[in-house]
């Protein structure tokens, strides 16, 4: 069986890494992973026939086909992670690790856009942010880059700890802590502990952390680590945004008036006044996206990107990934935020949408996944919030959205998307501002063509 060092030499001969036979590129390394319903070892031959240079397998019988091209290891997933960890140690540039309950991907994209003004920057592609995606992200980074932004997602405790051990971030940011993946984390306190593993890694290794000083939960998590690590290795540097003095750090909250960047408008898109007094109009709606912007601007400032260039990057960013995406459909305007949903992000989106001026407003909302025993209560609470918002039209889809109906007697409810599609097609809207949001498994972006 190959050692990691031997495997790395083989990797250097390859054009890249793939775990999917549908995405084989010439001379890539195919990694045969196993899932609940598949065994990648069985597709290794197909990968070679499609152009892969080598295939990484953990089945000795399969490897016997051609030992020169079938690379045998004890466990392909662990080998992939070890290979990425080995490759990461060749980087001499900053690696920014990013996690949080909401806003990870948008914040990652904004940070990358800002840093790209000064540096060759690689950022996680799409949503490759888990125990497989992070290794693939790292293995795609070449020596030509000067900066990396690595998104790290998790749905249970100790996952961020694992991802940090692979990505080895030199700098880190938690966007926020909210009600996401409650089932896996075991409740909101489990979420806090799980996301806080990034702070733990940075503190224990004497590295730099960026903290939103307006977020009471993140500030409390920072103070907790100061207490437990004060006599041990702690953060090399803490960069607060907005900047605060030491007295404010020790207080219970930070005065938001101290923010050097002022939010002027949050709907239909964010407009803010920057540190030089200029007004910047963006393509993103909502106060929650303003927080994402301030993180990107703070990191840009830390790494020497000029305010003018950083603001230009933020203003130019226009999402095309089902996150805060504005789409015009005839006389209707659709706010497509259907990449994911949890109680925290759903509440923020609904409150923001309710505050947005519009002649007529409709919401099409789908189930929030991975809430476990809290699902009924969280969907019911969402129903009350929707009722209080007084939208002109409420459309709900998914098996757990039925729990919201107690507060919404006039809502239209569909247990499946087929029925939803048919109803929207048969009941055309006009002059309506529409919010579409739901968990990834709902794929509510499929509703857009019918509006």
mmCIF file of N, CA and C in Angstrom, residues 335-440:
data_model
loop_
_atom_site.group_PDB
_atom_site.id
_atom_site.type_symbol
_atom_site.label_atom_id
_atom_site.label_comp_id
_atom_site.label_asym_id
_atom_site.label_seq_id
_atom_site.Cartn_x
_atom_site.Cartn_y
_atom_site.Cartn_z
ATOM 1 N N UNK A 335 -36.923 37.186 -5.666
ATOM 2 C CA UNK A 335 -35.734 37.109 -4.818
ATOM 3 C C UNK A 335 -35.514 35.629 -4.528
ATOM 4 N N UNK A 336 -34.574 35.040 -5.262
ATOM 5 C CA UNK A 336 -34.315 33.607 -5.145
ATOM 6 C C UNK A 336 -33.223 33.373 -4.110
ATOM 7 N N UNK A 337 -33.604 32.793 -2.986
ATOM 8 C CA UNK A 337 -32.657 32.510 -1.903
ATOM 9 C C UNK A 337 -32.861 31.056 -1.484
ATOM 10 N N UNK A 338 -32.802 30.194 -2.503
ATOM 11 C CA UNK A 338 -33.233 28.811 -2.315
ATOM 12 C C UNK A 338 -32.097 27.824 -2.168
ATOM 13 N N UNK A 339 -30.880 28.316 -1.892
ATOM 14 C CA UNK A 339 -29.797 27.348 -1.756
ATOM 15 C C UNK A 339 -29.903 26.574 -0.453
ATOM 16 N N UNK A 340 -30.351 27.235 0.599
ATOM 17 C CA UNK A 340 -30.478 26.557 1.878
ATOM 18 C C UNK A 340 -31.388 27.344 2.792
ATOM 19 N N UNK A 341 -31.790 26.730 3.898
ATOM 20 C CA UNK A 341 -32.662 27.409 4.853
ATOM 21 C C UNK A 341 -32.580 26.725 6.208
ATOM 22 N N UNK A 342 -32.624 27.527 7.257
ATOM 23 C CA UNK A 342 -32.757 27.058 8.628
ATOM 24 C C UNK A 342 -33.553 28.115 9.371
ATOM 25 N N UNK A 343 -33.979 27.867 10.607
ATOM 26 C CA UNK A 343 -34.813 28.855 11.292
ATOM 27 C C UNK A 343 -34.208 30.251 11.366
ATOM 28 N N UNK A 344 -32.902 30.354 11.547
ATOM 29 C CA UNK A 344 -32.270 31.671 11.657
ATOM 30 C C UNK A 344 -32.272 32.402 10.324
ATOM 31 N N UNK A 345 -31.844 31.723 9.261
ATOM 32 C CA UNK A 345 -31.776 32.384 7.959
ATOM 33 C C UNK A 345 -33.165 32.647 7.394
ATOM 34 N N UNK A 346 -34.121 31.754 7.673
ATOM 35 C CA UNK A 346 -35.482 31.943 7.186
ATOM 36 C C UNK A 346 -36.118 33.163 7.853
ATOM 37 N N UNK A 347 -35.917 33.291 9.162
ATOM 38 C CA UNK A 347 -36.478 34.440 9.882
ATOM 39 C C UNK A 347 -35.889 35.741 9.369
ATOM 40 N N UNK A 348 -34.575 35.758 9.162
ATOM 41 C CA UNK A 348 -33.915 36.973 8.661
ATOM 42 C C UNK A 348 -34.440 37.342 7.281
ATOM 43 N N UNK A 349 -34.608 36.364 6.413
ATOM 44 C CA UNK A 349 -35.078 36.625 5.052
ATOM 45 C C UNK A 349 -36.516 37.131 5.053
ATOM 46 N N UNK A 350 -37.358 36.532 5.887
ATOM 47 C CA UNK A 350 -38.766 36.943 5.937
ATOM 48 C C UNK A 350 -38.898 38.344 6.516
ATOM 49 N N UNK A 351 -38.180 38.629 7.568
ATOM 50 C CA UNK A 351 -38.241 39.965 8.165
ATOM 51 C C UNK A 351 -37.744 41.023 7.181
ATOM 52 N N UNK A 352 -36.669 40.710 6.485
ATOM 53 C CA UNK A 352 -36.146 41.626 5.490
ATOM 54 C C UNK A 352 -37.155 41.837 4.362
ATOM 55 N N UNK A 353 -37.750 40.747 3.889
ATOM 56 C CA UNK A 353 -38.701 40.828 2.782
ATOM 57 C C UNK A 353 -39.945 41.611 3.197
ATOM 58 N N UNK A 354 -40.386 41.403 4.424
ATOM 59 C CA UNK A 354 -41.569 42.116 4.917
ATOM 60 C C UNK A 354 -41.339 43.622 4.964
ATOM 61 N N UNK A 355 -40.096 44.030 5.225
ATOM 62 C CA UNK A 355 -39.767 45.456 5.328
ATOM 63 C C UNK A 355 -39.526 46.105 3.969
ATOM 64 N N UNK A 356 -39.476 45.297 2.906
ATOM 65 C CA UNK A 356 -39.194 45.817 1.572
ATOM 66 C C UNK A 356 -40.468 46.388 0.938
ATOM 67 N N UNK A 357 -40.454 47.636 0.494
ATOM 68 C CA UNK A 357 -41.637 48.223 -0.153
ATOM 69 C C UNK A 357 -41.951 47.513 -1.472
ATOM 70 N N UNK A 358 -43.197 47.147 -1.676
ATOM 71 C CA UNK A 358 -43.620 46.525 -2.926
ATOM 72 C C UNK A 358 -45.141 46.596 -3.013
ATOM 73 N N UNK A 359 -45.651 46.676 -4.236
ATOM 74 C CA UNK A 359 -47.097 46.765 -4.457
ATOM 75 C C UNK A 359 -47.791 45.507 -3.948
ATOM 76 N N UNK A 360 -47.196 44.354 -4.253
ATOM 77 C CA UNK A 360 -47.777 43.072 -3.852
ATOM 78 C C UNK A 360 -46.638 42.117 -3.565
ATOM 79 N N UNK A 361 -46.736 41.402 -2.452
ATOM 80 C CA UNK A 361 -45.659 40.499 -2.050
ATOM 81 C C UNK A 361 -46.179 39.079 -1.836
ATOM 82 N N UNK A 362 -45.391 38.118 -2.325
ATOM 83 C CA UNK A 362 -45.730 36.705 -2.157
ATOM 84 C C UNK A 362 -44.500 35.957 -1.674
ATOM 85 N N UNK A 363 -44.712 34.920 -0.885
ATOM 86 C CA UNK A 363 -43.607 34.065 -0.447
ATOM 87 C C UNK A 363 -43.903 32.630 -0.851
ATOM 88 N N UNK A 364 -42.885 31.958 -1.377
ATOM 89 C CA UNK A 364 -42.956 30.527 -1.676
ATOM 90 C C UNK A 364 -41.856 29.886 -0.833
ATOM 91 N N UNK A 365 -42.246 29.164 0.194
ATOM 92 C CA UNK A 365 -41.294 28.667 1.183
ATOM 93 C C UNK A 365 -41.366 27.147 1.303
ATOM 94 N N UNK A 366 -40.193 26.527 1.416
ATOM 95 C CA UNK A 366 -40.121 25.081 1.536
ATOM 96 C C UNK A 366 -39.574 24.641 2.874
ATOM 97 N N UNK A 367 -39.625 23.358 3.120
ATOM 98 C CA UNK A 367 -39.179 22.774 4.388
ATOM 99 C C UNK A 367 -37.760 23.202 4.764
ATOM 100 N N UNK A 368 -37.538 23.302 6.072
ATOM 101 C CA UNK A 368 -36.200 23.471 6.636
ATOM 102 C C UNK A 368 -35.761 22.099 7.132
ATOM 103 N N UNK A 369 -34.649 21.590 6.611
ATOM 104 C CA UNK A 369 -34.212 20.231 6.905
ATOM 105 C C UNK A 369 -33.308 20.165 8.141
ATOM 106 N N UNK A 370 -33.065 18.943 8.580
ATOM 107 C CA UNK A 370 -32.105 18.610 9.640
ATOM 108 C C UNK A 370 -32.398 19.301 10.972
ATOM 109 N N UNK A 371 -33.679 19.402 11.311
ATOM 110 C CA UNK A 371 -34.053 20.010 12.597
ATOM 111 C C UNK A 371 -34.433 18.967 13.632
ATOM 112 N N UNK A 372 -34.534 17.714 13.220
ATOM 113 C CA UNK A 372 -34.818 16.644 14.170
ATOM 114 C C UNK A 372 -36.095 16.868 14.958
ATOM 115 N N UNK A 373 -36.012 16.663 16.266
ATOM 116 C CA UNK A 373 -37.186 16.793 17.132
ATOM 117 C C UNK A 373 -37.714 18.214 17.201
ATOM 118 N N UNK A 374 -36.894 19.196 16.777
ATOM 119 C CA UNK A 374 -37.315 20.599 16.825
ATOM 120 C C UNK A 374 -38.088 21.026 15.582
ATOM 121 N N UNK A 375 -38.231 20.133 14.610
ATOM 122 C CA UNK A 375 -38.801 20.540 13.329
ATOM 123 C C UNK A 375 -40.228 21.054 13.447
ATOM 124 N N UNK A 376 -41.077 20.348 14.167
ATOM 125 C CA UNK A 376 -42.470 20.781 14.281
ATOM 126 C C UNK A 376 -42.566 22.164 14.921
ATOM 127 N N UNK A 377 -41.849 22.361 16.026
ATOM 128 C CA UNK A 377 -41.907 23.643 16.737
ATOM 129 C C UNK A 377 -41.323 24.769 15.895
ATOM 130 N N UNK A 378 -40.236 24.506 15.180
ATOM 131 C CA UNK A 378 -39.593 25.552 14.386
ATOM 132 C C UNK A 378 -40.448 25.932 13.174
ATOM 133 N N UNK A 379 -41.083 24.964 12.540
ATOM 134 C CA UNK A 379 -41.952 25.289 11.412
ATOM 135 C C UNK A 379 -43.220 26.009 11.895
ATOM 136 N N UNK A 380 -43.723 25.650 13.067
ATOM 137 C CA UNK A 380 -44.877 26.356 13.629
ATOM 138 C C UNK A 380 -44.513 27.805 13.944
ATOM 139 N N UNK A 381 -43.320 28.002 14.536
ATOM 140 C CA UNK A 381 -42.869 29.360 14.844
ATOM 141 C C UNK A 381 -42.705 30.177 13.566
ATOM 142 N N UNK A 382 -42.255 29.519 12.520
ATOM 143 C CA UNK A 382 -42.123 30.198 11.235
ATOM 144 C C UNK A 382 -43.493 30.622 10.718
ATOM 145 N N UNK A 383 -44.496 29.764 10.906
ATOM 146 C CA UNK A 383 -45.853 30.109 10.492
ATOM 147 C C UNK A 383 -46.353 31.369 11.165
ATOM 148 N N UNK A 384 -46.071 31.509 12.453
ATOM 149 C CA UNK A 384 -46.487 32.713 13.179
ATOM 150 C C UNK A 384 -45.778 33.949 12.634
ATOM 151 N N UNK A 385 -44.498 33.823 12.358
ATOM 152 C CA UNK A 385 -43.735 34.946 11.816
ATOM 153 C C UNK A 385 -44.289 35.360 10.453
ATOM 154 N N UNK A 386 -44.628 34.384 9.617
ATOM 155 C CA UNK A 386 -45.201 34.684 8.306
ATOM 156 C C UNK A 386 -46.539 35.398 8.468
ATOM 157 N N UNK A 387 -47.361 34.910 9.386
ATOM 158 C CA UNK A 387 -48.675 35.524 9.623
ATOM 159 C C UNK A 387 -48.524 36.974 10.070
ATOM 160 N N UNK A 388 -47.576 37.224 10.963
ATOM 161 C CA UNK A 388 -47.350 38.587 11.455
ATOM 162 C C UNK A 388 -46.865 39.514 10.347
ATOM 163 N N UNK A 389 -46.259 38.949 9.310
ATOM 164 C CA UNK A 389 -45.687 39.753 8.223
ATOM 165 C C UNK A 389 -46.730 40.210 7.215
ATOM 166 N N UNK A 390 -47.903 39.537 7.214
ATOM 167 C CA UNK A 390 -49.035 39.968 6.388
ATOM 168 C C UNK A 390 -48.700 40.081 4.891
ATOM 169 N N UNK A 391 -48.202 39.004 4.327
ATOM 170 C CA UNK A 391 -47.929 38.962 2.898
ATOM 171 C C UNK A 391 -49.235 38.792 2.130
ATOM 172 N N UNK A 392 -49.236 39.212 0.863
ATOM 173 C CA UNK A 392 -50.449 39.098 0.048
ATOM 174 C C UNK A 392 -50.734 37.656 -0.357
ATOM 175 N N UNK A 393 -49.681 36.871 -0.513
ATOM 176 C CA UNK A 393 -49.842 35.481 -0.936
ATOM 177 C C UNK A 393 -48.789 34.629 -0.247
ATOM 178 N N UNK A 394 -49.227 33.532 0.369
ATOM 179 C CA UNK A 394 -48.309 32.614 1.053
ATOM 180 C C UNK A 394 -48.479 31.229 0.460
ATOM 181 N N UNK A 395 -47.394 30.665 -0.040
ATOM 182 C CA UNK A 395 -47.400 29.334 -0.633
ATOM 183 C C UNK A 395 -46.341 28.502 0.085
ATOM 184 N N UNK A 396 -46.723 27.360 0.616
ATOM 185 C CA UNK A 396 -45.815 26.507 1.385
ATOM 186 C C UNK A 396 -45.702 25.134 0.732
ATOM 187 N N UNK A 397 -44.499 24.560 0.814
ATOM 188 C CA UNK A 397 -44.283 23.241 0.214
ATOM 189 C C UNK A 397 -43.404 22.386 1.109
ATOM 190 N N UNK A 398 -43.689 21.072 1.132
ATOM 191 C CA UNK A 398 -42.885 20.149 1.932
ATOM 192 C C UNK A 398 -43.669 19.568 3.081
ATOM 193 N N UNK A 399 -43.264 18.397 3.521
ATOM 194 C CA UNK A 399 -44.047 17.688 4.535
ATOM 195 C C UNK A 399 -44.107 18.408 5.879
ATOM 196 N N UNK A 400 -43.040 19.103 6.286
ATOM 197 C CA UNK A 400 -43.036 19.741 7.604
ATOM 198 C C UNK A 400 -43.626 21.144 7.593
ATOM 199 N N UNK A 401 -43.802 21.727 6.413
ATOM 200 C CA UNK A 401 -44.437 23.043 6.355
ATOM 201 C C UNK A 401 -45.908 22.989 6.772
ATOM 202 N N UNK A 402 -46.458 21.787 6.872
ATOM 203 C CA UNK A 402 -47.831 21.682 7.336
ATOM 204 C C UNK A 402 -47.982 22.186 8.764
ATOM 205 N N UNK A 403 -46.886 22.157 9.538
ATOM 206 C CA UNK A 403 -46.946 22.631 10.921
ATOM 207 C C UNK A 403 -47.089 24.146 10.997
ATOM 208 N N UNK A 404 -46.797 24.832 9.897
ATOM 209 C CA UNK A 404 -46.948 26.293 9.877
ATOM 210 C C UNK A 404 -48.386 26.700 9.607
ATOM 211 N N UNK A 405 -49.208 25.785 9.148
ATOM 212 C CA UNK A 405 -50.555 26.121 8.712
ATOM 213 C C UNK A 405 -51.477 26.560 9.837
ATOM 214 N N UNK A 406 -51.164 26.200 11.063
ATOM 215 C CA UNK A 406 -52.014 26.587 12.196
ATOM 216 C C UNK A 406 -52.167 28.095 12.284
ATOM 217 N N UNK A 407 -51.149 28.817 11.855
ATOM 218 C CA UNK A 407 -51.186 30.283 11.898
ATOM 219 C C UNK A 407 -51.544 30.886 10.541
ATOM 220 N N UNK A 408 -51.743 30.030 9.533
ATOM 221 C CA UNK A 408 -51.900 30.542 8.170
ATOM 222 C C UNK A 408 -53.097 29.878 7.472
ATOM 223 N N UNK A 409 -54.307 30.183 7.908
ATOM 224 C CA UNK A 409 -55.484 29.509 7.337
ATOM 225 C C UNK A 409 -55.703 29.809 5.851
ATOM 226 N N UNK A 410 -55.144 30.905 5.348
ATOM 227 C CA UNK A 410 -55.347 31.269 3.944
ATOM 228 C C UNK A 410 -54.151 30.891 3.055
ATOM 229 N N UNK A 411 -53.181 30.217 3.625
ATOM 230 C CA UNK A 411 -52.009 29.825 2.842
ATOM 231 C C UNK A 411 -52.344 28.664 1.911
ATOM 232 N N UNK A 412 -51.628 28.577 0.799
ATOM 233 C CA UNK A 412 -51.733 27.446 -0.110
ATOM 234 C C UNK A 412 -50.612 26.467 0.255
ATOM 235 N N UNK A 413 -50.982 25.213 0.468
ATOM 236 C CA UNK A 413 -50.008 24.221 0.927
ATOM 237 C C UNK A 413 -49.946 23.045 -0.038
ATOM 238 N N UNK A 414 -48.707 22.633 -0.359
ATOM 239 C CA UNK A 414 -48.486 21.515 -1.270
ATOM 240 C C UNK A 414 -47.433 20.584 -0.669
ATOM 241 N N UNK A 415 -47.772 19.329 -0.461
ATOM 242 C CA UNK A 415 -46.797 18.398 0.130
ATOM 243 C C UNK A 415 -45.655 18.048 -0.815
ATOM 244 N N UNK A 416 -45.853 18.267 -2.115
ATOM 245 C CA UNK A 416 -44.801 17.923 -3.080
ATOM 246 C C UNK A 416 -44.657 19.039 -4.103
ATOM 247 N N UNK A 417 -43.514 19.054 -4.789
ATOM 248 C CA UNK A 417 -43.221 20.139 -5.729
ATOM 249 C C UNK A 417 -44.024 20.029 -7.026
ATOM 250 N N UNK A 418 -44.402 18.834 -7.402
ATOM 251 C CA UNK A 418 -45.185 18.667 -8.629
ATOM 252 C C UNK A 418 -46.488 19.458 -8.529
ATOM 253 N N UNK A 419 -47.166 19.313 -7.395
ATOM 254 C CA UNK A 419 -48.416 20.047 -7.187
ATOM 255 C C UNK A 419 -48.152 21.545 -7.111
ATOM 256 N N UNK A 420 -47.041 21.913 -6.477
ATOM 257 C CA UNK A 420 -46.663 23.322 -6.377
ATOM 258 C C UNK A 420 -46.443 23.920 -7.761
ATOM 259 N N UNK A 421 -45.682 23.230 -8.603
ATOM 260 C CA UNK A 421 -45.412 23.718 -9.954
ATOM 261 C C UNK A 421 -46.711 23.927 -10.729
ATOM 262 N N UNK A 422 -47.609 22.960 -10.648
ATOM 263 C CA UNK A 422 -48.871 23.046 -11.372
ATOM 264 C C UNK A 422 -49.701 24.239 -10.913
ATOM 265 N N UNK A 423 -49.751 24.455 -9.600
ATOM 266 C CA UNK A 423 -50.569 25.569 -9.079
ATOM 267 C C UNK A 423 -49.997 26.912 -9.523
ATOM 268 N N UNK A 424 -48.683 27.077 -9.404
ATOM 269 C CA UNK A 424 -48.064 28.349 -9.791
ATOM 270 C C UNK A 424 -48.267 28.599 -11.289
ATOM 271 N N UNK A 425 -48.174 27.539 -12.092
ATOM 272 C CA UNK A 425 -48.366 27.683 -13.542
ATOM 273 C C UNK A 425 -49.816 28.044 -13.863
ATOM 274 N N UNK A 426 -50.763 27.475 -13.123
ATOM 275 C CA UNK A 426 -52.191 27.712 -13.382
ATOM 276 C C UNK A 426 -52.703 29.009 -12.763
ATOM 277 N N UNK A 427 -51.906 29.631 -11.896
ATOM 278 C CA UNK A 427 -52.326 30.866 -11.222
ATOM 279 C C UNK A 427 -51.244 31.929 -11.400
ATOM 280 N N UNK A 428 -51.118 32.444 -12.614
ATOM 281 C CA UNK A 428 -50.033 33.390 -12.900
ATOM 282 C C UNK A 428 -50.089 34.645 -12.039
ATOM 283 N N UNK A 429 -48.917 35.104 -11.630
ATOM 284 C CA UNK A 429 -48.794 36.328 -10.845
ATOM 285 C C UNK A 429 -48.430 37.480 -11.763
ATOM 286 N N UNK A 430 -48.710 38.685 -11.311
ATOM 287 C CA UNK A 430 -48.281 39.881 -12.032
ATOM 288 C C UNK A 430 -47.995 40.981 -11.026
ATOM 289 N N UNK A 431 -47.031 41.830 -11.362
ATOM 290 C CA UNK A 431 -46.662 42.966 -10.508
ATOM 291 C C UNK A 431 -46.420 42.525 -9.058
ATOM 292 N N UNK A 432 -45.738 41.419 -8.899
ATOM 293 C CA UNK A 432 -45.540 40.827 -7.568
ATOM 294 C C UNK A 432 -44.053 40.659 -7.272
ATOM 295 N N UNK A 433 -43.702 40.942 -6.040
ATOM 296 C CA UNK A 433 -42.342 40.696 -5.545
ATOM 297 C C UNK A 433 -42.399 39.369 -4.801
ATOM 298 N N UNK A 434 -41.604 38.390 -5.235
ATOM 299 C CA UNK A 434 -41.720 37.019 -4.737
ATOM 300 C C UNK A 434 -40.424 36.577 -4.057
ATOM 301 N N UNK A 435 -40.541 36.104 -2.831
ATOM 302 C CA UNK A 435 -39.408 35.485 -2.131
ATOM 303 C C UNK A 435 -39.543 33.980 -2.224
ATOM 304 N N UNK A 436 -38.498 33.317 -2.698
ATOM 305 C CA UNK A 436 -38.468 31.854 -2.753
ATOM 306 C C UNK A 436 -37.316 31.373 -1.878
ATOM 307 N N UNK A 437 -37.632 30.548 -0.873
ATOM 308 C CA UNK A 437 -36.586 30.072 0.038
ATOM 309 C C UNK A 437 -36.967 28.710 0.608
ATOM 310 N N UNK A 438 -35.962 27.847 0.723
ATOM 311 C CA UNK A 438 -36.157 26.535 1.313
ATOM 312 C C UNK A 438 -34.827 25.827 1.408
ATOM 313 N N UNK A 439 -34.801 24.688 2.065
ATOM 314 C CA UNK A 439 -33.563 23.930 2.192
ATOM 315 C C UNK A 439 -33.142 23.359 0.840
ATOM 316 N N UNK A 440 -31.853 23.017 0.723
ATOM 317 C CA UNK A 440 -31.289 22.569 -0.542
ATOM 318 C C UNK A 440 -32.049 21.385 -1.114
#
